[in-house]
Short mmCIF file of N, CA and C in Angstrom, two decimals:
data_model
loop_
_atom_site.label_atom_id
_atom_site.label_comp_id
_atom_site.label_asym_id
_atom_site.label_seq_id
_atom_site.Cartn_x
_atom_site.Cartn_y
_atom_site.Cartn_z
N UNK A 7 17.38 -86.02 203.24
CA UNK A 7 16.70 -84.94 202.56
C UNK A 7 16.29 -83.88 203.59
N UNK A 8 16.33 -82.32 203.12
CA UNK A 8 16.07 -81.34 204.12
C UNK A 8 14.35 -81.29 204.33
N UNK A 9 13.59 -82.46 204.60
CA UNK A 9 12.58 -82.03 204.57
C UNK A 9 11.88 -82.98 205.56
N UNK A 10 10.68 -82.86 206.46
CA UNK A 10 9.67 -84.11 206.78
C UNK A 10 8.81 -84.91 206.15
N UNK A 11 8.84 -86.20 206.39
CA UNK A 11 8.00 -86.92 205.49
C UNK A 11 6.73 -86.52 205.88
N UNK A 12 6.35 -86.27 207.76
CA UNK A 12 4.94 -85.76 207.89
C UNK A 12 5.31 -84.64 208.80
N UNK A 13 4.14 -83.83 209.06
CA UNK A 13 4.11 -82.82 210.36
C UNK A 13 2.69 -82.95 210.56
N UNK A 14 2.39 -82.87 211.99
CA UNK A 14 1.21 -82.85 212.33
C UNK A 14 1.13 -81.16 213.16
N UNK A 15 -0.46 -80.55 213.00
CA UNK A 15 -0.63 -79.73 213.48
C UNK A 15 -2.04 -79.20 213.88
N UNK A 16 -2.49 -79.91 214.94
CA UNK A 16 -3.66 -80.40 215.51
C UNK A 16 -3.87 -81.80 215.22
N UNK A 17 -4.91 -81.53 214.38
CA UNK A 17 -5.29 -82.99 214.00
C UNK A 17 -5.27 -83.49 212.29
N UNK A 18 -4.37 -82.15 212.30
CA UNK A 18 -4.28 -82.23 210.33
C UNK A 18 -2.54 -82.90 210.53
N UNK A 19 -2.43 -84.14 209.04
CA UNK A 19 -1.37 -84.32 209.16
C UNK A 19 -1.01 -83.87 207.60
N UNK A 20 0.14 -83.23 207.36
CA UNK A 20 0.74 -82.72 205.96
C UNK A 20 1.95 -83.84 205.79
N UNK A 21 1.67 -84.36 204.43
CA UNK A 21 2.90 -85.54 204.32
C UNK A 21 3.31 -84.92 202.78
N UNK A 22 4.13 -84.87 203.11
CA UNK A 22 5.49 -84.78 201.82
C UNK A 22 5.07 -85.77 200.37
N UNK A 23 5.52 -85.37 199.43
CA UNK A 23 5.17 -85.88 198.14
C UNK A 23 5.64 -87.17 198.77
N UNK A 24 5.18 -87.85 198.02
CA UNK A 24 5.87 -89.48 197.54
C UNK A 24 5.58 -89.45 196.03
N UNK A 25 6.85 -90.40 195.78
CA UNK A 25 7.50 -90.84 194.14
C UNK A 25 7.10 -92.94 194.80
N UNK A 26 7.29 -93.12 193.56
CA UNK A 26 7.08 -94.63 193.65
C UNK A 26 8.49 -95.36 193.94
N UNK A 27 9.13 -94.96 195.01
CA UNK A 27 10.24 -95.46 195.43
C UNK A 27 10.23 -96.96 196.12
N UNK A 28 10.86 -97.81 196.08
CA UNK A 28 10.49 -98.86 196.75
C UNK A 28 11.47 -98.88 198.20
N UNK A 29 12.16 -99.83 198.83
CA UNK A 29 12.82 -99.24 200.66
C UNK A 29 14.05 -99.34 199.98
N UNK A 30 14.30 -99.43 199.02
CA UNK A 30 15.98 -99.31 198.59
C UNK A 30 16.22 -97.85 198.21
N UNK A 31 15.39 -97.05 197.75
CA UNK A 31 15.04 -95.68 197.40
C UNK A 31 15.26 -95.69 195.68
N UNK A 32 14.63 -96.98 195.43
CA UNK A 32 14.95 -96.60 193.68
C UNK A 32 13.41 -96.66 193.27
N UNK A 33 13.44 -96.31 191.94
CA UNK A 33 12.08 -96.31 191.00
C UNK A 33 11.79 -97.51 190.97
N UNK A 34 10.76 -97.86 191.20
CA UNK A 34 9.90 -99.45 191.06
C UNK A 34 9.60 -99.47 189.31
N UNK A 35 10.10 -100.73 188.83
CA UNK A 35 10.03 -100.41 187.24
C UNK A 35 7.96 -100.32 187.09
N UNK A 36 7.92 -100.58 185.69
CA UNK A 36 6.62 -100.37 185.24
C UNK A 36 5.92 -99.28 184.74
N UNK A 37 6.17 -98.13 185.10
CA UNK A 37 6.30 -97.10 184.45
C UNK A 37 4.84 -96.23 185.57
N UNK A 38 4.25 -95.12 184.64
CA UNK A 38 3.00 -94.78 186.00
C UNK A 38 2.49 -95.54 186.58
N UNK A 39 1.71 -96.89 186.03
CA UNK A 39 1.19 -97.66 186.92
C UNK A 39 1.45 -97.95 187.82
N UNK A 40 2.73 -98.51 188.11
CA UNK A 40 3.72 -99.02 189.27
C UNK A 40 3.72 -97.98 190.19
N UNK A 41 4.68 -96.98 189.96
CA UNK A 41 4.71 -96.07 190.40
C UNK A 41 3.46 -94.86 191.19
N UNK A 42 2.83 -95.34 191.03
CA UNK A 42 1.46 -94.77 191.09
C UNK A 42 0.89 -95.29 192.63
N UNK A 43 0.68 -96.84 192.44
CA UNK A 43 0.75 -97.98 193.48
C UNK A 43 1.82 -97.91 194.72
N UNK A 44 3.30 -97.86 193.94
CA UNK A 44 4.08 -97.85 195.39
C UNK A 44 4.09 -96.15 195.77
N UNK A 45 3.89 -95.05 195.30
CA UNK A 45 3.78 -94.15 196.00
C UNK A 45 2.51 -94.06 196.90
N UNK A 46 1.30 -94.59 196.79
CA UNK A 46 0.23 -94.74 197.48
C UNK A 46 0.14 -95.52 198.67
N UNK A 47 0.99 -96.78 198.27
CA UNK A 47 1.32 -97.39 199.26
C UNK A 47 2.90 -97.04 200.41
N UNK A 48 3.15 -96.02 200.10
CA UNK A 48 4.43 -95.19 200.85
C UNK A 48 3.31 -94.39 201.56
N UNK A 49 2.26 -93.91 201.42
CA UNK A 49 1.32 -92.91 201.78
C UNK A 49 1.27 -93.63 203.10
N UNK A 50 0.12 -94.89 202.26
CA UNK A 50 -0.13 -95.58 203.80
C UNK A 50 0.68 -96.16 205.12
N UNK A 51 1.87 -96.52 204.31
CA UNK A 51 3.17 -96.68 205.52
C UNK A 51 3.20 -95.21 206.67
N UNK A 52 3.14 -94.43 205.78
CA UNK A 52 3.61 -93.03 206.40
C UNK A 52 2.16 -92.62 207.53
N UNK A 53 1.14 -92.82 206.76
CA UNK A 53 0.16 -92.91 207.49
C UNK A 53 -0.09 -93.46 208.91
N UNK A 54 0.23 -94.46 208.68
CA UNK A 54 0.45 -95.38 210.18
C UNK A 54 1.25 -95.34 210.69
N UNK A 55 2.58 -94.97 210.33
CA UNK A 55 3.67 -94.96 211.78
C UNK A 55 2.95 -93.43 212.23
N UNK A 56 2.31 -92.46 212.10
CA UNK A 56 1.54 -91.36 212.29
C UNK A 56 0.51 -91.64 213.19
N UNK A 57 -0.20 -92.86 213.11
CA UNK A 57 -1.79 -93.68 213.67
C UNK A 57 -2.80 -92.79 212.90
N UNK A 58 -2.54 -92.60 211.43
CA UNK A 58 -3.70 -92.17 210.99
C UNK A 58 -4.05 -93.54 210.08
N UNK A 59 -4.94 -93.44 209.09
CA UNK A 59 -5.45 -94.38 208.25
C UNK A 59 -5.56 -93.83 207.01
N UNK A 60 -5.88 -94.41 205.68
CA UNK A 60 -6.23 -93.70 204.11
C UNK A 60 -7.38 -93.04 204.67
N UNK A 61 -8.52 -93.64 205.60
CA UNK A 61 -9.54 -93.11 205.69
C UNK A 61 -9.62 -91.57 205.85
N UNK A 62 -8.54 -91.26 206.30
CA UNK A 62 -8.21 -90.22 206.99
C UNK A 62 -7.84 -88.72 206.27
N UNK A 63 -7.24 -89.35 205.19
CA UNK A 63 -7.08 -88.42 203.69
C UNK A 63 -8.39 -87.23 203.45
N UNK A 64 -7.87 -86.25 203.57
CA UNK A 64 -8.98 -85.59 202.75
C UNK A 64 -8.66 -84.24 201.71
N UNK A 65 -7.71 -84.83 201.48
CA UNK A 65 -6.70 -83.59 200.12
C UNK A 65 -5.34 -84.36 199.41
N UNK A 66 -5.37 -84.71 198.25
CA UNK A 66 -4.23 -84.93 197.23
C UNK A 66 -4.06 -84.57 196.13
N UNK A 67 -2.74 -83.80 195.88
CA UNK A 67 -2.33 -83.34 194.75
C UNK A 67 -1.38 -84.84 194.14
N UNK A 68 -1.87 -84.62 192.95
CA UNK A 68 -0.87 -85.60 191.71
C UNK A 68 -0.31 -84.63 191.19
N UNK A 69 1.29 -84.97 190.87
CA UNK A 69 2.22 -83.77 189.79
C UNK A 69 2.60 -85.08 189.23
N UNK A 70 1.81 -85.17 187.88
CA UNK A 70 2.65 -85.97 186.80
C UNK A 70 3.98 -85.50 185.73
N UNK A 71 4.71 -85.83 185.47
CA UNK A 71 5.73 -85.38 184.32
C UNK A 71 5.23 -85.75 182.51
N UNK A 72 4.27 -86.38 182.64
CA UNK A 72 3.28 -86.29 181.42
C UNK A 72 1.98 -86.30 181.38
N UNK A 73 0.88 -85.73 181.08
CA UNK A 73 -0.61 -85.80 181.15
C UNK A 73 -1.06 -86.80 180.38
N UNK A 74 -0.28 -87.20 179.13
CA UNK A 74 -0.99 -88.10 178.89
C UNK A 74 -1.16 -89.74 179.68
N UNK A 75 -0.06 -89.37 180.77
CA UNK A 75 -0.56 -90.01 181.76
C UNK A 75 -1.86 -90.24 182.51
N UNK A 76 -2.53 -89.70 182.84
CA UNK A 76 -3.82 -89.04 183.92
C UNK A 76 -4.55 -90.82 183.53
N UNK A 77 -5.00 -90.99 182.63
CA UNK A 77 -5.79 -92.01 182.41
C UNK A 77 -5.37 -93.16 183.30
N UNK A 78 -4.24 -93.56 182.81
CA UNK A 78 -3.83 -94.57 184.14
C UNK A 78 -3.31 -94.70 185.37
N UNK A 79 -2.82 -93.09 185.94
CA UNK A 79 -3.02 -92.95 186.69
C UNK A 79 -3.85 -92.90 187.76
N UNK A 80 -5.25 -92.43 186.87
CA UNK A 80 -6.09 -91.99 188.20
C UNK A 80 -6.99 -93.72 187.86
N UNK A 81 -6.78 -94.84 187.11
CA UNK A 81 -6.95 -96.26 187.47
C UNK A 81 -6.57 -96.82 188.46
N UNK A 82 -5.43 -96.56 188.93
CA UNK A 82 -4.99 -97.29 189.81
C UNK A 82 -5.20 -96.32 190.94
N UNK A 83 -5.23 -94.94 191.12
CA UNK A 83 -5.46 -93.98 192.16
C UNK A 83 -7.00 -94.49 192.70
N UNK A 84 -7.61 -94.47 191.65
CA UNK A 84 -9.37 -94.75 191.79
C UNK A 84 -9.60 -96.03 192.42
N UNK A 85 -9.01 -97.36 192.23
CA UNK A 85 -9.34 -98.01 192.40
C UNK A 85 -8.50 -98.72 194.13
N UNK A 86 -7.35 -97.88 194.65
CA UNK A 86 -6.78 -98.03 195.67
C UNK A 86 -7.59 -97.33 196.79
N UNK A 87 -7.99 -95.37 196.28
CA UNK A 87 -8.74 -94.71 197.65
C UNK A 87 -10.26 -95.21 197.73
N UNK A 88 -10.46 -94.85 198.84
CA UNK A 88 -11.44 -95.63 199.39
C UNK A 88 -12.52 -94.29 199.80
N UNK A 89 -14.18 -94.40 199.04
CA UNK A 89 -15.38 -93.57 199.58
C UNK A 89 -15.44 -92.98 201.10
N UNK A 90 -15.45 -91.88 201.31
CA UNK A 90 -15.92 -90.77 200.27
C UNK A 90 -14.30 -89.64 199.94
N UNK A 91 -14.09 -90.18 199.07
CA UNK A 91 -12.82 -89.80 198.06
C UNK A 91 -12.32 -88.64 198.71
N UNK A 92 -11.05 -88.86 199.09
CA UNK A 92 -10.31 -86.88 198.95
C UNK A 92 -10.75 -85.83 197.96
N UNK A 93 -10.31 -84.67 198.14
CA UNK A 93 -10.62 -83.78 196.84
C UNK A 93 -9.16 -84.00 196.30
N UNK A 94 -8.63 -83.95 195.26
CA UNK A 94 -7.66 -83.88 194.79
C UNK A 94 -7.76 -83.04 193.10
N UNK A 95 -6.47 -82.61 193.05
CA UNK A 95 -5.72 -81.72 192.43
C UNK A 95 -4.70 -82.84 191.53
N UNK A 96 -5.03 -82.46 190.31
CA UNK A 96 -3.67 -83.09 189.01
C UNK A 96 -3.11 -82.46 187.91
N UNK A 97 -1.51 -82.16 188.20
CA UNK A 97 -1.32 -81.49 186.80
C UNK A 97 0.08 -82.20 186.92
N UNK A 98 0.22 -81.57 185.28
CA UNK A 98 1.20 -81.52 184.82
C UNK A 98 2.61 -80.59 185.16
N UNK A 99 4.01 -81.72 184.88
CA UNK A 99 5.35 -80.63 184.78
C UNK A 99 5.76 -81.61 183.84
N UNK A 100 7.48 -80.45 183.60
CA UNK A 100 8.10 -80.67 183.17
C UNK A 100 9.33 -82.25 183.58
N UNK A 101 9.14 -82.12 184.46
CA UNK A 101 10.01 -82.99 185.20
C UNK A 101 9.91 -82.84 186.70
N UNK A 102 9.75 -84.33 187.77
CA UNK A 102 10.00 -84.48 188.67
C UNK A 102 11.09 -85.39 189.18
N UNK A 103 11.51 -85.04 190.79
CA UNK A 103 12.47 -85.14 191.33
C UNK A 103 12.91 -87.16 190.87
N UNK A 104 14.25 -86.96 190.47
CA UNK A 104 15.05 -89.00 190.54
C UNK A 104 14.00 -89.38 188.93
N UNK A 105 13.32 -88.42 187.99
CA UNK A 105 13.14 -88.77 186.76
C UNK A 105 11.63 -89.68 187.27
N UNK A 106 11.14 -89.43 187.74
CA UNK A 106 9.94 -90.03 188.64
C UNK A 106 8.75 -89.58 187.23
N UNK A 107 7.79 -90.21 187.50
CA UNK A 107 6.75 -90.35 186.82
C UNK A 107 5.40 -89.61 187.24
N UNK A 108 5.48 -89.27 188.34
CA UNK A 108 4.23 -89.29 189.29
C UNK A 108 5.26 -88.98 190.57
N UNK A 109 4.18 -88.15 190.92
CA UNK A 109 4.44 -87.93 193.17
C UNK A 109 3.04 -87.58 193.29
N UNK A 110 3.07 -87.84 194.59
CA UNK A 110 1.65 -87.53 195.46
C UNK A 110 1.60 -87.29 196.60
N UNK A 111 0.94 -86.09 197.01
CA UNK A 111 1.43 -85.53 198.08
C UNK A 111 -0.20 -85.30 198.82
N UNK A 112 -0.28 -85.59 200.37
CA UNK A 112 -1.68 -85.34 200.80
C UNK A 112 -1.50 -84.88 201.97
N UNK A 113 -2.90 -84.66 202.72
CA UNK A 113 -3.17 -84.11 204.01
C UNK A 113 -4.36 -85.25 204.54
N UNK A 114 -4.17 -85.27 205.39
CA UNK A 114 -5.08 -86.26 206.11
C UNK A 114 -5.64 -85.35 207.71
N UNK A 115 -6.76 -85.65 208.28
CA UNK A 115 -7.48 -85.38 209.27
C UNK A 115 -8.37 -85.63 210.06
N UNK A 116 -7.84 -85.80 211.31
CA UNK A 116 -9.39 -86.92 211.85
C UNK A 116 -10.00 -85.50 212.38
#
């Protein structure tokens, strides 16, 4: 893909959406929930080969492909990040990239 998964620039790191891909690069079944989980947990992979931590988060956008998603999304979002919460941003499209359910894209900063 023409893009970076992170860039760092100081001490801010910008990481690329994640979709709930699992290391084969397919959709993890289950639908948002799942998906929700392994993109969060792609965060934290990405996080650490970086040497940052979740702690470290302090901005995420959610782009869901349905709103009436949000409810269980932000269950499993809520109950994975850890006090004192990012600010984050959630909307809606029409469609995201591989028919994906959910991406999540953040900035982190020590």
């Amino acid at each position: 893909m023409p893009f970076s998964e992170a860039v760092q620039v100081g001490q801010t790191l910008y990481l690329s959406g994640q979709l709930g891909l699992d290391a084969q690069g397919q959709l993890v079944p289950g639908g948002v929930r799942a998906e929700t989980l392994q993109a969060l947990s792609n965060i934290e992979a990405t996080l650490t080969r970086q040497g940052y931590r979740r702690e470290h988060l302090v901005k995420c956008m959610v782009m869901l492909r349905d709103m009436k998603d949000f409810a269980a999304m932000n269950e499993v979002y809520g109950s994975w990040m850890r006090r004192p919460y990012p600010v984050r941003s959630t909307f809606g499209g029409a469609d995201l990239a591989l028919n994906a359910n959910v991406e999540i894209e953040c900035v982190a900063a020590r």
